[in-house]
CSV table of C-alpha atoms in Angstrom, one decimal:
chain,number,residue,atom,x,y,z
A,1,MET,CA,-1.8,23.9,3.9
A,2,ASN,CA,-5.4,23.2,2.8
A,3,SER,CA,-6.1,23.0,-1.0
A,4,CYS,CA,-9.9,23.0,-0.5
A,5,ARG,CA,-11.9,25.8,-2.0
A,6,THR,CA,-15.5,27.0,-1.5
A,7,GLY,CA,-18.1,24.6,-2.6
A,8,PHE,CA,-21.6,23.4,-1.7
A,9,LEU,CA,-22.7,19.9,-0.6
A,10,LEU,CA,-25.6,18.0,-2.1
A,11,GLY,CA,-25.8,14.3,-1.5
A,12,CYS,CA,-27.8,11.3,-0.4
A,13,VAL,CA,-28.1,10.4,3.3
A,14,ILE,CA,-25.4,7.8,4.1
A,15,LEU,CA,-24.7,5.4,7.0
A,16,PRO,CA,-22.0,6.6,9.3
A,17,ALA,CA,-19.2,4.4,8.1
A,18,ILE,CA,-20.1,1.9,5.3
A,19,VAL,CA,-22.4,2.2,2.4
A,20,VAL,CA,-23.2,-0.9,0.4
A,21,PHE,CA,-25.5,0.5,-2.2
A,22,THR,CA,-23.7,1.0,-5.5
A,23,ALA,CA,-26.4,3.4,-6.9
A,24,CYS,CA,-26.1,5.7,-3.9
A,25,ARG,CA,-22.3,5.6,-4.2
A,26,ASP,CA,-22.4,6.6,-7.8
A,27,ARG,CA,-24.9,9.4,-7.2
A,28,ALA,CA,-22.7,10.7,-4.4
A,29,ARG,CA,-19.7,10.8,-6.8
A,30,GLU,CA,-21.7,12.7,-9.4
A,31,ARG,CA,-23.2,15.2,-7.1
A,32,TYR,CA,-20.1,16.1,-5.2
A,33,ASN,CA,-18.1,16.4,-8.4
A,34,ALA,CA,-20.8,18.8,-9.7
A,35,GLN,CA,-21.2,20.9,-6.6
A,36,GLY,CA,-17.9,20.8,-4.7
A,37,THR,CA,-14.2,21.2,-5.4
A,38,THR,CA,-12.4,17.9,-5.9
A,39,VAL,CA,-8.7,17.3,-5.0
A,40,HIS,CA,-7.2,16.3,-8.3
A,41,LEU,CA,-6.2,12.6,-8.6
A,42,LYS,CA,-4.6,11.4,-11.8
A,43,TYR,CA,-3.9,7.7,-11.1
A,44,ALA,CA,-5.6,6.5,-7.9
A,45,HIS,CA,-9.2,5.2,-8.2
A,46,GLY,CA,-9.8,3.9,-4.7
A,47,PHE,CA,-10.5,7.2,-3.0
A,48,SER,CA,-11.7,10.8,-3.5
A,49,ILE,CA,-11.5,14.0,-1.6
A,50,GLU,CA,-14.3,16.6,-1.9
A,51,CYS,CA,-13.9,20.1,-0.4
A,52,ILE,CA,-16.9,22.1,1.0
A,53,ASP,CA,-15.6,25.4,2.4
A,54,SER,CA,-13.1,24.4,5.0
A,55,LEU,CA,-14.5,20.9,5.3
A,56,LYS,CA,-13.3,17.8,3.4
A,57,ILE,CA,-15.2,14.6,2.6
A,58,VAL,CA,-12.9,11.7,2.0
A,59,ARG,CA,-14.4,8.5,0.5
A,60,VAL,CA,-12.7,5.1,0.1
A,61,PHE,CA,-14.2,2.9,-2.6
A,62,SER,CA,-13.9,-0.9,-2.5
A,63,PRO,CA,-11.7,-0.8,0.7
A,64,TRP,CA,-10.8,-4.5,0.7
A,65,GLN,CA,-10.7,-7.4,-1.7
A,66,GLY,CA,-14.1,-8.3,-2.9
A,67,GLY,CA,-15.5,-5.1,-1.4
A,68,GLY,CA,-16.7,-3.6,-4.7
A,69,LYS,CA,-20.1,-2.5,-3.3
A,70,VAL,CA,-18.6,-0.9,-0.2
A,71,MET,CA,-17.9,2.8,0.3
A,72,MET,CA,-16.5,4.4,3.5
A,73,GLN,CA,-16.9,8.1,4.2
A,74,TYR,CA,-15.1,10.5,6.6
A,75,LEU,CA,-15.8,14.1,7.2
A,76,LEU,CA,-12.6,16.1,8.0
A,77,ARG,CA,-13.1,19.3,9.9
A,78,PRO,CA,-10.4,21.8,11.0
A,79,THR,CA,-10.3,22.5,14.8
A,80,GLY,CA,-13.0,24.9,15.8
A,81,VAL,CA,-15.1,24.5,12.7
A,82,VAL,CA,-18.8,23.6,13.4
A,83,VAL,CA,-20.2,20.6,11.5
A,84,PRO,CA,-23.6,21.5,9.9
A,85,ASP,CA,-26.5,19.4,10.9
A,86,SER,CA,-26.8,18.0,7.4
A,87,LEU,CA,-23.4,16.3,7.8
A,88,ARG,CA,-23.5,15.0,11.3
A,89,HIS,CA,-24.4,11.5,10.0
A,90,LEU,CA,-20.8,11.2,8.7
A,91,LYS,CA,-17.9,10.0,10.8
A,92,VAL,CA,-16.1,13.3,11.9
A,93,ILE,CA,-12.4,13.5,12.3
A,94,THR,CA,-10.8,16.7,13.5
A,95,ILE,CA,-7.7,17.9,11.6
A,96,PRO,CA,-4.8,18.3,11.5
A,97,VAL,CA,-4.2,15.1,13.5
A,98,LYS,CA,-1.3,15.0,15.9
A,99,ARG,CA,-1.2,11.4,17.2
A,100,VAL,CA,-1.5,8.5,14.8
A,101,VAL,CA,-1.5,4.7,15.0
A,102,CYS,CA,-0.7,2.7,11.9
A,103,PHE,CA,-0.9,-0.9,10.9
A,104,SER,CA,1.3,-0.9,7.7
A,105,THR,CA,4.9,0.2,7.0
A,106,THR,CA,3.5,1.6,3.7
A,107,HIS,CA,1.4,4.2,5.6
A,108,ALA,CA,4.4,5.0,7.9
A,109,GLY,CA,6.4,5.5,4.8
A,110,MET,CA,3.9,8.0,3.4
A,111,MET,CA,4.1,9.9,6.7
A,112,SER,CA,7.9,10.1,6.4
A,113,PHE,CA,7.5,11.4,2.8
A,114,LEU,CA,5.3,14.2,4.2
A,115,GLY,CA,7.7,14.9,7.1
A,116,VAL,CA,5.2,14.1,9.9
A,117,GLN,CA,7.1,11.2,11.4
A,118,GLU,CA,6.7,12.7,14.9
A,119,SER,CA,3.0,12.0,14.8
A,120,LEU,CA,3.4,8.2,14.8
A,121,VAL,CA,2.8,7.0,18.4
A,122,GLY,CA,1.7,3.4,17.8
A,123,PHE,CA,2.5,0.7,15.3
A,124,SER,CA,1.7,-2.9,14.6
A,125,GLY,CA,5.1,-4.6,14.7
A,126,PRO,CA,7.5,-1.6,15.2
A,127,HIS,CA,10.5,-3.9,14.6
A,128,LEU,CA,9.6,-3.7,10.9
A,129,LEU,CA,10.1,0.1,10.7
A,130,THR,CA,13.2,1.3,8.8
A,131,ASP,CA,13.1,5.1,9.0
A,132,PRO,CA,16.0,6.0,11.4
A,133,TYR,CA,13.7,8.5,13.2
A,134,TYR,CA,11.1,5.7,13.8
A,135,ILE,CA,13.8,3.3,15.0
A,136,GLU,CA,15.0,5.9,17.5
A,137,LYS,CA,11.5,6.6,18.8
A,138,VAL,CA,10.8,2.9,19.2
A,139,ARG,CA,14.0,2.6,21.2
A,140,GLU,CA,12.9,5.5,23.4
A,141,GLY,CA,9.5,3.9,23.9
A,142,LYS,CA,7.7,6.8,22.1
A,143,ILE,CA,6.3,4.5,19.4
A,144,ARG,CA,4.6,1.6,21.1
A,145,ASP,CA,3.7,-1.8,19.7
A,146,ILE,CA,-0.1,-2.2,19.4
A,147,GLY,CA,-0.1,-5.9,18.4
A,148,TYR,CA,-1.4,-7.6,15.4
A,149,ASP,CA,-4.4,-9.5,14.1
A,150,GLN,CA,-5.9,-11.5,17.1
A,151,GLY,CA,-3.2,-10.1,19.4
A,152,LEU,CA,-4.2,-6.5,19.2
A,153,ASN,CA,-3.5,-4.7,22.4
A,154,TYR,CA,-6.6,-2.5,22.9
A,155,GLU,CA,-5.3,-1.2,26.2
A,156,ASN,CA,-2.2,0.1,24.6
A,157,ILE,CA,-4.1,1.7,21.8
A,158,ILE,CA,-6.5,3.5,24.1
A,159,GLY,CA,-3.7,4.6,26.3
A,160,LEU,CA,-2.0,6.3,23.2
A,161,LYS,CA,-5.1,8.5,22.8
A,162,PRO,CA,-4.7,8.6,19.0
A,163,ASP,CA,-6.4,11.3,16.8
A,164,LEU,CA,-6.4,8.8,14.0
A,165,ILE,CA,-5.9,5.0,13.4
A,166,ILE,CA,-5.0,4.1,9.8
A,167,THR,CA,-5.5,0.4,9.0
A,168,TYR,CA,-6.1,-1.8,5.9
A,169,GLY,CA,-8.2,-4.8,5.2
A,170,ILE,CA,-7.6,-8.0,3.1
A,171,ASN,CA,-11.2,-9.0,3.4
A,172,ALA,CA,-14.5,-8.0,5.1
A,173,GLU,CA,-13.3,-9.4,8.4
A,174,VAL,CA,-11.5,-6.1,9.0
A,175,SER,CA,-15.0,-4.4,9.6
A,176,LYS,CA,-15.2,-6.4,12.8
A,177,ASP,CA,-11.9,-5.0,14.1
A,178,ILE,CA,-12.9,-1.5,13.0
A,179,GLY,CA,-16.2,-1.9,14.8
A,180,ARG,CA,-14.5,-2.9,18.0
A,181,LEU,CA,-12.1,0.1,17.8
A,182,GLU,CA,-15.0,2.5,17.1
A,183,GLU,CA,-16.9,1.1,20.1
A,184,LEU,CA,-14.0,2.2,22.2
A,185,GLY,CA,-14.4,5.8,20.8
A,186,LEU,CA,-11.4,5.6,18.5
A,187,PRO,CA,-11.3,7.2,15.1
A,188,VAL,CA,-10.4,4.6,12.4
A,189,VAL,CA,-9.9,5.0,8.6
A,190,LEU,CA,-9.2,2.3,6.0
A,191,ASN,CA,-6.4,2.7,3.4
A,192,ALA,CA,-6.7,0.5,0.4
A,193,ASP,CA,-3.7,1.6,-1.6
A,194,TYR,CA,-2.6,-2.0,-2.3
A,195,LEU,CA,-5.6,-2.5,-4.5
A,196,GLU,CA,-4.6,0.2,-7.0
A,197,SER,CA,-3.8,-0.9,-10.6
A,198,ALA,CA,-0.7,1.3,-11.1
A,199,PRO,CA,2.4,2.1,-9.0
A,200,LEU,CA,1.7,5.8,-9.3
A,201,GLY,CA,-1.9,5.1,-8.2
A,202,LYS,CA,-0.7,3.5,-5.1
A,203,ALA,CA,1.8,6.3,-4.4
A,204,GLU,CA,-1.0,8.9,-5.0
A,205,TRP,CA,-2.6,7.6,-1.8
A,206,VAL,CA,-0.1,9.9,-0.1
A,207,LYS,CA,-2.8,12.6,-0.8
A,208,PHE,CA,-5.2,10.5,1.3
A,209,ILE,CA,-2.8,10.5,4.2
A,210,ALA,CA,-2.0,14.2,3.7
A,211,SER,CA,-5.7,15.2,4.0
A,212,PHE,CA,-5.7,14.2,7.7
A,213,PHE,CA,-2.7,16.4,8.3
A,214,ASP,CA,-4.0,19.3,6.2
A,215,LEU,CA,-1.0,19.0,3.9
A,216,ASP,CA,-2.8,18.6,0.6
A,217,THR,CA,-0.7,21.2,-1.3
A,218,LEU,CA,2.6,19.7,0.0
A,219,ALA,CA,1.5,16.2,-1.1
A,220,GLU,CA,0.5,17.4,-4.6
A,221,LYS,CA,3.9,19.2,-5.0
A,222,LYS,CA,6.0,16.3,-3.8
A,223,PHE,CA,4.0,13.6,-5.7
A,224,SER,CA,4.4,15.5,-9.0
A,225,ARG,CA,8.2,15.1,-8.7
A,226,VAL,CA,7.9,11.4,-8.2
A,227,GLU,CA,5.4,11.2,-11.1
A,228,LYS,CA,7.9,13.0,-13.4
A,229,GLU,CA,10.7,10.6,-12.5
A,230,TYR,CA,8.6,7.5,-13.0
A,231,LEU,CA,7.1,8.5,-16.3
A,232,ALA,CA,10.6,9.3,-17.7
A,233,LEU,CA,11.8,5.8,-16.8
A,234,LYS,CA,8.6,4.2,-18.1
A,235,GLU,CA,9.3,5.9,-21.5
A,236,VAL,CA,12.8,4.5,-21.6
A,237,ALA,CA,11.4,0.9,-21.4
A,238,ALA,CA,8.4,1.5,-23.6
A,239,GLY,CA,10.2,0.7,-26.8
A,240,VAL,CA,11.8,-2.6,-25.9
A,241,THR,CA,10.9,-5.5,-28.3
A,242,ALA,CA,12.2,-8.5,-26.3
A,243,ARG,CA,10.2,-8.8,-23.1
A,244,PRO,CA,11.4,-11.6,-20.7
A,245,GLY,CA,8.7,-13.7,-19.0
A,246,ILE,CA,8.5,-12.7,-15.4
A,247,LEU,CA,7.6,-15.0,-12.4
A,248,THR,CA,6.9,-13.4,-9.0
A,249,GLY,CA,6.3,-14.5,-5.5
A,250,LEU,CA,6.8,-17.7,-3.5
A,251,PRO,CA,4.4,-20.4,-2.2
A,252,TRP,CA,3.3,-20.2,1.4
A,253,LYS,CA,1.7,-23.2,3.0
A,254,ASP,CA,1.0,-24.8,-0.4
A,255,ILE,CA,-0.6,-21.6,-1.7
A,256,TRP,CA,1.1,-19.3,-4.2
A,257,TYR,CA,-0.4,-15.8,-3.8
A,258,MET,CA,0.0,-14.3,-7.2
A,259,PRO,CA,-0.6,-10.6,-8.0
A,260,GLY,CA,-3.7,-10.1,-10.2
A,261,GLY,CA,-3.0,-9.2,-13.8
A,262,ARG,CA,-4.3,-5.6,-13.3
A,263,SER,CA,-2.6,-5.0,-10.0
A,264,PHE,CA,0.1,-2.4,-9.4
A,265,ALA,CA,2.7,-5.2,-9.1
A,266,ALA,CA,1.8,-6.4,-12.6
A,267,ALA,CA,2.0,-2.8,-13.8
A,268,PHE,CA,5.5,-2.5,-12.5
A,269,ILE,CA,6.6,-5.5,-14.6
A,270,ARG,CA,4.8,-4.2,-17.7
A,271,ASP,CA,6.3,-0.7,-17.3
A,272,ALA,CA,9.8,-2.1,-16.9
A,273,GLY,CA,9.5,-4.0,-20.1
A,274,GLY,CA,8.7,-7.4,-18.8
A,275,ASP,CA,6.0,-10.0,-19.7
A,276,TYR,CA,4.1,-10.9,-16.6
A,277,LEU,CA,3.2,-14.6,-16.8
A,278,PHE,CA,-0.3,-14.0,-15.4
A,279,ALA,CA,-1.0,-10.7,-17.3
A,280,SER,CA,-4.1,-12.2,-18.9
A,281,ASP,CA,-5.9,-12.2,-15.5
A,282,THR,CA,-8.3,-9.2,-15.2
A,283,SER,CA,-8.3,-8.6,-11.5
A,284,ARG,CA,-6.4,-6.2,-9.2
A,285,GLU,CA,-6.7,-8.6,-6.3
A,286,THR,CA,-4.4,-11.4,-5.1
A,287,LEU,CA,-4.8,-14.8,-6.8
A,288,PRO,CA,-4.5,-17.8,-4.4
A,289,LEU,CA,-3.1,-20.5,-6.7
A,290,SER,CA,-1.8,-24.0,-6.1
A,291,ILE,CA,1.9,-24.7,-6.6
A,292,GLU,CA,1.0,-26.9,-9.6
A,293,GLN,CA,-0.9,-24.1,-11.3
A,294,VAL,CA,2.0,-21.7,-11.0
A,295,TYR,CA,4.7,-24.3,-11.7
A,296,ASN,CA,3.4,-25.2,-15.2
A,297,VAL,CA,3.3,-21.5,-16.2
A,298,ALA,CA,6.6,-20.7,-14.5
A,299,LEU,CA,8.4,-23.0,-16.9
A,300,GLY,CA,8.3,-20.1,-19.4
A,301,ALA,CA,9.9,-17.6,-17.0
A,302,GLY,CA,13.2,-15.9,-17.9
A,303,ILE,CA,13.4,-13.9,-14.6
A,304,TRP,CA,12.0,-14.5,-11.2
A,305,ILE,CA,11.4,-11.5,-8.8
A,306,ASN,CA,10.2,-11.1,-5.2
A,307,PRO,CA,10.5,-14.7,-3.9
A,308,GLY,CA,9.2,-14.1,-0.4
A,309,SER,CA,11.9,-13.1,2.0
A,310,ALA,CA,14.5,-15.5,0.5
A,311,VAL,CA,18.2,-14.4,0.5
A,312,THR,CA,19.7,-17.7,-0.7
A,313,ALA,CA,18.6,-20.3,-3.3
A,314,GLY,CA,18.6,-22.8,-0.4
A,315,GLU,CA,15.8,-21.0,1.3
A,316,ILE,CA,13.6,-21.3,-1.8
A,317,THR,CA,14.2,-25.0,-2.3
A,318,GLY,CA,13.8,-25.5,1.4
A,319,LEU,CA,10.2,-24.4,1.1
A,320,GLU,CA,9.5,-26.4,-2.1
A,321,PRO,CA,12.3,-28.6,-3.6
A,322,ARG,CA,10.5,-28.9,-7.0
A,323,LEU,CA,11.3,-25.2,-7.7
A,324,ALA,CA,15.0,-26.1,-8.2
A,325,ASN,CA,13.9,-27.7,-11.5
A,326,LEU,CA,12.5,-24.5,-13.0
A,327,PRO,CA,14.7,-23.2,-15.9
A,328,VAL,CA,14.7,-19.7,-14.3
A,329,PHE,CA,16.1,-21.2,-11.1
A,330,LYS,CA,18.8,-23.2,-12.9
A,331,SER,CA,19.9,-20.0,-14.8
A,332,GLN,CA,20.1,-18.2,-11.5
A,333,GLN,CA,18.0,-15.3,-12.7
A,334,VAL,CA,16.2,-14.8,-9.4
A,335,TYR,CA,16.1,-11.3,-7.7
A,336,ASN,CA,14.6,-10.2,-4.5
A,337,ASN,CA,13.5,-6.8,-3.2
A,338,ASN,CA,15.2,-7.2,0.2
A,339,ALA,CA,18.6,-5.5,-0.5
A,340,ARG,CA,17.8,-2.8,2.1
A,341,MET,CA,16.8,-4.7,5.2
A,342,ASN,CA,17.7,-3.9,8.8
A,343,GLY,CA,18.7,-6.3,11.6
A,344,THR,CA,15.1,-6.7,12.9
A,345,GLY,CA,13.4,-7.7,9.7
A,346,GLY,CA,12.4,-4.3,8.4
A,347,ASN,CA,12.6,-3.8,4.7
A,348,GLU,CA,12.8,-0.3,3.1
A,349,TYR,CA,11.0,-1.6,0.0
A,350,TRP,CA,7.8,-1.8,1.9
A,351,GLU,CA,8.2,1.5,3.7
A,352,SER,CA,10.1,4.2,1.7
A,353,GLY,CA,9.6,2.3,-1.5
A,354,VAL,CA,5.9,3.2,-1.8
A,355,MET,CA,6.9,6.8,-2.4
A,356,ALA,CA,9.9,5.9,-4.6
A,357,PRO,CA,8.3,3.9,-7.4
A,358,HIS,CA,10.8,5.4,-9.8
A,359,LEU,CA,13.6,3.7,-7.9
A,360,ILE,CA,11.8,0.4,-8.0
A,361,LEU,CA,11.1,0.8,-11.7
A,362,SER,CA,14.8,1.6,-12.4
A,363,ASP,CA,15.8,-1.6,-10.6
A,364,LEU,CA,13.4,-3.7,-12.6
A,365,ILE,CA,14.4,-2.2,-15.9
A,366,ASN,CA,18.0,-2.9,-15.2
A,367,ILE,CA,17.2,-6.5,-14.2
A,368,PHE,CA,15.0,-7.1,-17.2
A,369,HIS,CA,17.2,-5.1,-19.6
A,370,PRO,CA,20.7,-4.6,-18.1
A,371,GLY,CA,22.0,-1.1,-18.7
A,372,LEU,CA,18.9,0.3,-20.3
A,373,ALA,CA,18.2,2.7,-17.4
A,374,GLY,CA,21.9,3.5,-16.8
A,375,GLU,CA,24.7,1.8,-15.1
A,376,GLN,CA,23.8,2.6,-11.5
A,377,PRO,CA,23.7,-0.3,-9.0
A,378,LEU,CA,20.4,-1.8,-7.9
A,379,TYR,CA,18.8,0.0,-5.0
A,380,PHE,CA,16.0,-2.1,-3.6
A,381,TYR,CA,16.9,-5.4,-5.4
A,382,ARG,CA,19.7,-7.9,-5.4
A,383,ARG,CA,20.2,-11.3,-7.0
A,384,ILE,CA,19.8,-14.0,-4.5
A,385,ASP,CA,22.8,-16.0,-3.4
A,386,PHE,CA,23.2,-19.3,-5.2
A,387,GLY,CA,26.5,-20.1,-3.5
A,388,THR,CA,24.9,-20.9,-0.2
A,389,SER,CA,22.7,-24.0,0.2
A,390,GLY,CA,21.4,-22.9,3.5
A,391,VAL,CA,18.3,-24.0,5.4
A,392,SER,CA,15.1,-22.2,5.0
A,393,ARG,CA,14.8,-19.4,7.4
A,394,THR,CA,11.6,-18.4,9.2
A,395,VAL,CA,9.7,-16.1,6.8
A,396,ILE,CA,8.9,-12.8,8.5
A,397,ARG,CA,5.3,-11.6,8.7
A,398,GLU,CA,4.2,-9.6,5.8
A,399,GLU,CA,0.7,-8.6,4.7
A,400,LYS,CA,-0.6,-11.0,2.0
A,401,HIS,CA,-0.9,-8.2,-0.6
A,402,ARG,CA,2.8,-7.5,-0.5
A,403,LEU,CA,3.8,-9.5,-3.5
């Protein structure tokens, strides 16, 4: 169902995919908001959807870390609708799409939330998928592995004949991959949900995904339910006076990738009644810090969450023995978001969790303030095992922004 209403387009002439002129971007925002109908967004700041008659213009702002002057534009047109000459400079995608290739379990999770799992035909690392429907289709060979990073299988991607490829970018290097795919005649869009500053902002990107399936109204309705659940829990934790210091993450090759102080990960901690140790940082982006930088601050942590893919304490000390000396480690207050993993390394937290921020928040509240959100058991989280010394396992591949 299409939520677009009649409107009229006035805007500056823009390059087909990427605009690097901030002034033009700001004028476009103003003019479309004045002349067209805007799909309502309450929390997400990284994209917009403008409706002109039956057409939609989707914009993605700052699509990767450090991409503050970049805007990407896509013109969505229903099958059979003629694109006016004034809009032919935009990248045109015919909707609703039927065959989709994804690079992130987050995007696959949004498709599940919308009930369009059958459209996924290619995925980067299908062993990481957790939706039972996806797992079955991978087993049947109906969802094919399209590779990752330098190992992208372009032949497989072309053979899938996708109507849409949804990817993400950590930095500007992704533009090279997009260019290669577009040279092959493949339609590519960038999703930057991970750069949002609030969990509900990240979840609201489901409206971005929905626009390509022409399911705007459904997305609005279902998102509103999630929003209501999340805000109710946030209110429960709003009045706490004692906020434990929260450490997050784990070093990888001597670098500790820490969520920015204005990231959605930091907002989860704040909304759950915790005191994020790097809350004074003002960025939404990942902070690459040395172990020493984090260690000194981590001495003040009361609770440690999301330590990589660790299941046991031995896996943490196997990566960095000094971490055993942290007071939070000695008190065994270390919890990870990998309680719902499958046998191939897939983690529901990174897939269905994006559209269940209320369940994540409930877990965090009960970790930081036991019993405050009720007596139900943790859903995505579990305390890591301190009874097993273990040897560090191989850390499964995860995108760097998943912190």
